[in-house]
CSV table of C-alpha atoms in Angstrom, one decimal:
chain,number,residue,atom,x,y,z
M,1,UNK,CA,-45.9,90.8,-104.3
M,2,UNK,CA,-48.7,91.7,-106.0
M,3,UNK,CA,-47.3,94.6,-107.7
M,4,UNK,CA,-44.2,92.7,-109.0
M,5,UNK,CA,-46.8,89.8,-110.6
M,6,UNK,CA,-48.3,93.3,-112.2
M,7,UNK,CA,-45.0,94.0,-113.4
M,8,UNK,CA,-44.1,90.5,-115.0
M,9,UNK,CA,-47.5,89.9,-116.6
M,10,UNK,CA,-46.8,93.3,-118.4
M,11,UNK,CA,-43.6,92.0,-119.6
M,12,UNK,CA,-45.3,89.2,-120.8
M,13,UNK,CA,-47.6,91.2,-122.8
M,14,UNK,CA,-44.9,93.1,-123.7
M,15,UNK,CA,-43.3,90.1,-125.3
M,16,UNK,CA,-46.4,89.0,-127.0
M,17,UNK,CA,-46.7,92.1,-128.7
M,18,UNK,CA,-43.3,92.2,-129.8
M,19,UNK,CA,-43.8,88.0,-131.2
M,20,UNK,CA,-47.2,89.0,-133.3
M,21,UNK,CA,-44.9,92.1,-134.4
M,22,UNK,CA,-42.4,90.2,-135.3
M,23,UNK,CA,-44.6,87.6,-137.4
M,24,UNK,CA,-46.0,90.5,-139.2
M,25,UNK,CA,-42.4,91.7,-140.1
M,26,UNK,CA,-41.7,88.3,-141.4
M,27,UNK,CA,-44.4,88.5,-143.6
M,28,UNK,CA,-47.3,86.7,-142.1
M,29,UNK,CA,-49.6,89.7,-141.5
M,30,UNK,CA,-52.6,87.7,-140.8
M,31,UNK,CA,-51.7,85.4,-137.7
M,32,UNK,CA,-49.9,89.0,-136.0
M,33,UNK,CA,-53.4,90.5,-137.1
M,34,UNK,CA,-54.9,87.8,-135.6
M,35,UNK,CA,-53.0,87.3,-132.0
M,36,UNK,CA,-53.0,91.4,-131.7
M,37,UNK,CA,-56.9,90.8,-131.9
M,38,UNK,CA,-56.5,88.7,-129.1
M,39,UNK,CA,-54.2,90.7,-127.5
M,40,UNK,CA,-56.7,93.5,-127.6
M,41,UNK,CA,-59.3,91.3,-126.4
M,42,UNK,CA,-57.2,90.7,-123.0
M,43,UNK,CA,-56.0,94.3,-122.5
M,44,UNK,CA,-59.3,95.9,-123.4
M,45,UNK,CA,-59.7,100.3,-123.9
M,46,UNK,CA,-59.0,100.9,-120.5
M,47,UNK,CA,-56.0,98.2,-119.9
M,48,UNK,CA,-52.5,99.5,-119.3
M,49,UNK,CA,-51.5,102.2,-121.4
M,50,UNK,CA,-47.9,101.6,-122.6
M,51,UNK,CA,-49.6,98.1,-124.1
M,52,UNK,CA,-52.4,100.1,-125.7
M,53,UNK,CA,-49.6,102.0,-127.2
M,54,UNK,CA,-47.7,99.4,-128.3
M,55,UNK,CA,-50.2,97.4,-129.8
M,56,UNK,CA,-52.4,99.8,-131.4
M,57,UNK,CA,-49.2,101.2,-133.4
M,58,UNK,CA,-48.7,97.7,-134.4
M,59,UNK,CA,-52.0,96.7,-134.9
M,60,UNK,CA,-52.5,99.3,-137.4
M,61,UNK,CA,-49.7,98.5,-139.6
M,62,UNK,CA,-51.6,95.1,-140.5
M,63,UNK,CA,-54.9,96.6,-141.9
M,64,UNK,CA,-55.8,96.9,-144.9
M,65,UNK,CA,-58.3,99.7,-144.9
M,66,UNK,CA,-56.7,102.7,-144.4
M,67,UNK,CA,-59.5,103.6,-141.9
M,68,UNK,CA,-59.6,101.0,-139.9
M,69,UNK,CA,-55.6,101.6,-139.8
M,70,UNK,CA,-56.0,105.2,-138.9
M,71,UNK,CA,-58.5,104.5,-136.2
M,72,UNK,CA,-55.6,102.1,-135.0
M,73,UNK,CA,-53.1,105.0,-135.1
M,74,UNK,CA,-56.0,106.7,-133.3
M,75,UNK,CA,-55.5,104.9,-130.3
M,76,UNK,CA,-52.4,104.8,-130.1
M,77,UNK,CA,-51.9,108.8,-129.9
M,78,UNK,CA,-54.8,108.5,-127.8
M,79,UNK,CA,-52.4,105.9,-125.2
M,80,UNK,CA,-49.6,108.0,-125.6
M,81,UNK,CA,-51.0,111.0,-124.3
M,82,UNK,CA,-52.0,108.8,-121.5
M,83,UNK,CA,-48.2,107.7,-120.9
M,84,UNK,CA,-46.1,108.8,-118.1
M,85,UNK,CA,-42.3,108.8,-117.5
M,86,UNK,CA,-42.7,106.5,-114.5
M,87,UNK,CA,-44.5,104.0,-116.5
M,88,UNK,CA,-42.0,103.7,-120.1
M,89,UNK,CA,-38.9,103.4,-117.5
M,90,UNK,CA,-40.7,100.4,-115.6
M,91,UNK,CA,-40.6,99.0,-119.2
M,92,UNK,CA,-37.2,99.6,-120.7
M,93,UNK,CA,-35.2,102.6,-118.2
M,94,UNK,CA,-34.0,104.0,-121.9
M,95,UNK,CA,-37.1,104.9,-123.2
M,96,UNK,CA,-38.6,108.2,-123.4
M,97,UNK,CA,-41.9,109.4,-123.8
M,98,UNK,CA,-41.6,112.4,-126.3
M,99,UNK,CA,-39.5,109.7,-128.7
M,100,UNK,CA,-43.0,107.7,-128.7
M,101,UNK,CA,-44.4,110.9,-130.9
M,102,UNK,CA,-42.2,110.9,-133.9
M,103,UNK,CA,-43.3,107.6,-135.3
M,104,UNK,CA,-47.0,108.1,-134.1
M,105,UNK,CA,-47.2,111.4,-135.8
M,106,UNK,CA,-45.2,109.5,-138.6
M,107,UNK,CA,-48.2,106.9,-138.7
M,108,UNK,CA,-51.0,109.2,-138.8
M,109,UNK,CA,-49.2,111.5,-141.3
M,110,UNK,CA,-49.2,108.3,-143.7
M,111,UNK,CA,-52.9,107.3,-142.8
M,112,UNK,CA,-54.0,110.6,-144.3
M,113,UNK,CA,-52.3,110.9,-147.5
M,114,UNK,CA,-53.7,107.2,-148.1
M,115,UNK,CA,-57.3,108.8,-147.0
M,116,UNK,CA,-56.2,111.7,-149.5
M,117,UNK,CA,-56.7,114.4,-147.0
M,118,UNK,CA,-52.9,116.4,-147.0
M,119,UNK,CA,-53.7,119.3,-145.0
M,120,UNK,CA,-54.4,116.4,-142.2
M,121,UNK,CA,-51.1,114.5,-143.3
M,122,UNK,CA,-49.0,117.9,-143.4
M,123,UNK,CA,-50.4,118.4,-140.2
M,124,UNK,CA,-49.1,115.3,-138.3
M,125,UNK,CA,-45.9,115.4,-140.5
M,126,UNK,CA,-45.2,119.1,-138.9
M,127,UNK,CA,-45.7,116.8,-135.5
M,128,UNK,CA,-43.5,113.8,-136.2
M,129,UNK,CA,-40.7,116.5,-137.6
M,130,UNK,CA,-40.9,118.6,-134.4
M,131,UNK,CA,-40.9,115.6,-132.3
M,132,UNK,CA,-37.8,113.9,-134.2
M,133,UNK,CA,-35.4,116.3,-132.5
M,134,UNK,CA,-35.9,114.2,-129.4
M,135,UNK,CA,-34.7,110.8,-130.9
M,136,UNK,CA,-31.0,109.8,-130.6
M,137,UNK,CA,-28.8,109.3,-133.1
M,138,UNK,CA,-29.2,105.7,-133.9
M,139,UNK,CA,-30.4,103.0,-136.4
M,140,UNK,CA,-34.4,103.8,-135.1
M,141,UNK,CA,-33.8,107.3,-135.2
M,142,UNK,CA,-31.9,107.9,-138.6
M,143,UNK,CA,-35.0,105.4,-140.0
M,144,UNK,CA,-37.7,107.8,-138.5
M,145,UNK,CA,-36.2,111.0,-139.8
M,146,UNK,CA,-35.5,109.2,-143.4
M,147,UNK,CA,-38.8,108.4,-143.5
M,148,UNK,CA,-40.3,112.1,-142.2
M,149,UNK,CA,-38.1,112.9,-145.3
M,150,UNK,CA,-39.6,110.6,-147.7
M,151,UNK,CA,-43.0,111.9,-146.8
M,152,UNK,CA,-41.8,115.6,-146.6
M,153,UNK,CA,-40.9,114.8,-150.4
M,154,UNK,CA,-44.1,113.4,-151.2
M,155,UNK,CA,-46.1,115.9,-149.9
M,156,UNK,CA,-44.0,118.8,-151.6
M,157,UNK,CA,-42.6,119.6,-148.3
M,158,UNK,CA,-39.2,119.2,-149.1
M,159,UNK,CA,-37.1,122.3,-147.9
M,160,UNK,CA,-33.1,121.0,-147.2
M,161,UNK,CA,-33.2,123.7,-144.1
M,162,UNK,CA,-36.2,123.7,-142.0
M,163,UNK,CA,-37.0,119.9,-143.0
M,164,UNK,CA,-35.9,118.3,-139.6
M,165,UNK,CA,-34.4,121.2,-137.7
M,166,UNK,CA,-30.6,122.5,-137.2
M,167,UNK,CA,-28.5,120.0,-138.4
M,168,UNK,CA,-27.0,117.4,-136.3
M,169,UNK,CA,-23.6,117.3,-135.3
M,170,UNK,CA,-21.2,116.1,-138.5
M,171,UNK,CA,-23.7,116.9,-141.0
């Protein structure tokens, strides 16, 4: 019993991250700042992991300092490393750990061109391009790879044949 209240309270959390995440994407940065704070507050450095994740991604896509956002990004490497199979699938069965890193590379890639530090950026970009061959071919997917491209471009890293890989299948 008490592991399935475990269970629901993390679905709960779950879905409170995803409401502050989706006030931020409608534009009202502050009150998701503001209810991730509190958020944080309940989970704590040491709560469950896939909610550190979760939140500390989206937590540091409402600051405005870029260091305060990369010590956001921070944590939420630092969570991911933490993640195991087990605990994504009691989440959502089609979720995989490795597809976590794309994005979080992604992020941290991002952080450090803001902090104008490129080696640091080219760095994490290498990550989030290596790690990309383990997302699917979807909407999520094709958005993280555009945007490893966009960045790739930016940082004069555009190369048409090592960029993401071997091509996909139709391309």
């Amino acid at each position: 019993m008490t592991e399935r209240q475990e269970h629901t309270a993390g679905d709960v959390v779950m879905t409170r991250i995803g409401q502050a995440a989706m006030l931020h994407h409608g534009g009202d940065r502050e009150e998701a700042q503001r209810r991730f704070l509190e958020l944080w507050g309940e989970i704590g450095e040491d709560g469950d992991v896939l909610h550190r994740c979760t939140l500390a991604h989206y937590m540091a896509d409402t600051q405005d300092d870029p260091e305060t956002e990369l010590a956001w990004d921070l944590r939420a490497l630092s969570a991911a490393h933490e993640l195991t199979v087990d605990r994504v699938g009691e989440h959502h069965a089609s979720l995989a750990v490795r597809a976590f890193y794309p994005s979080l590379h992604l992020s941290l890639a991002a952080d450090y061109v803001k902090l104008d530090r490129p080696e640091a950026a080219r760095s994490h970009l290498r990550e989030a391009r290596g790690a990309a061959v383990h997302l699917v071919d979807d909407e999520y997917g094709d958005g993280i790879r555009a945007a490893i491209g966009r960045l790739e471009l930016q940082l004069g890293e555009s190369s048409e044949g090592d960029r993401l890989g071997p091509p996909r299948q139709g391309e």
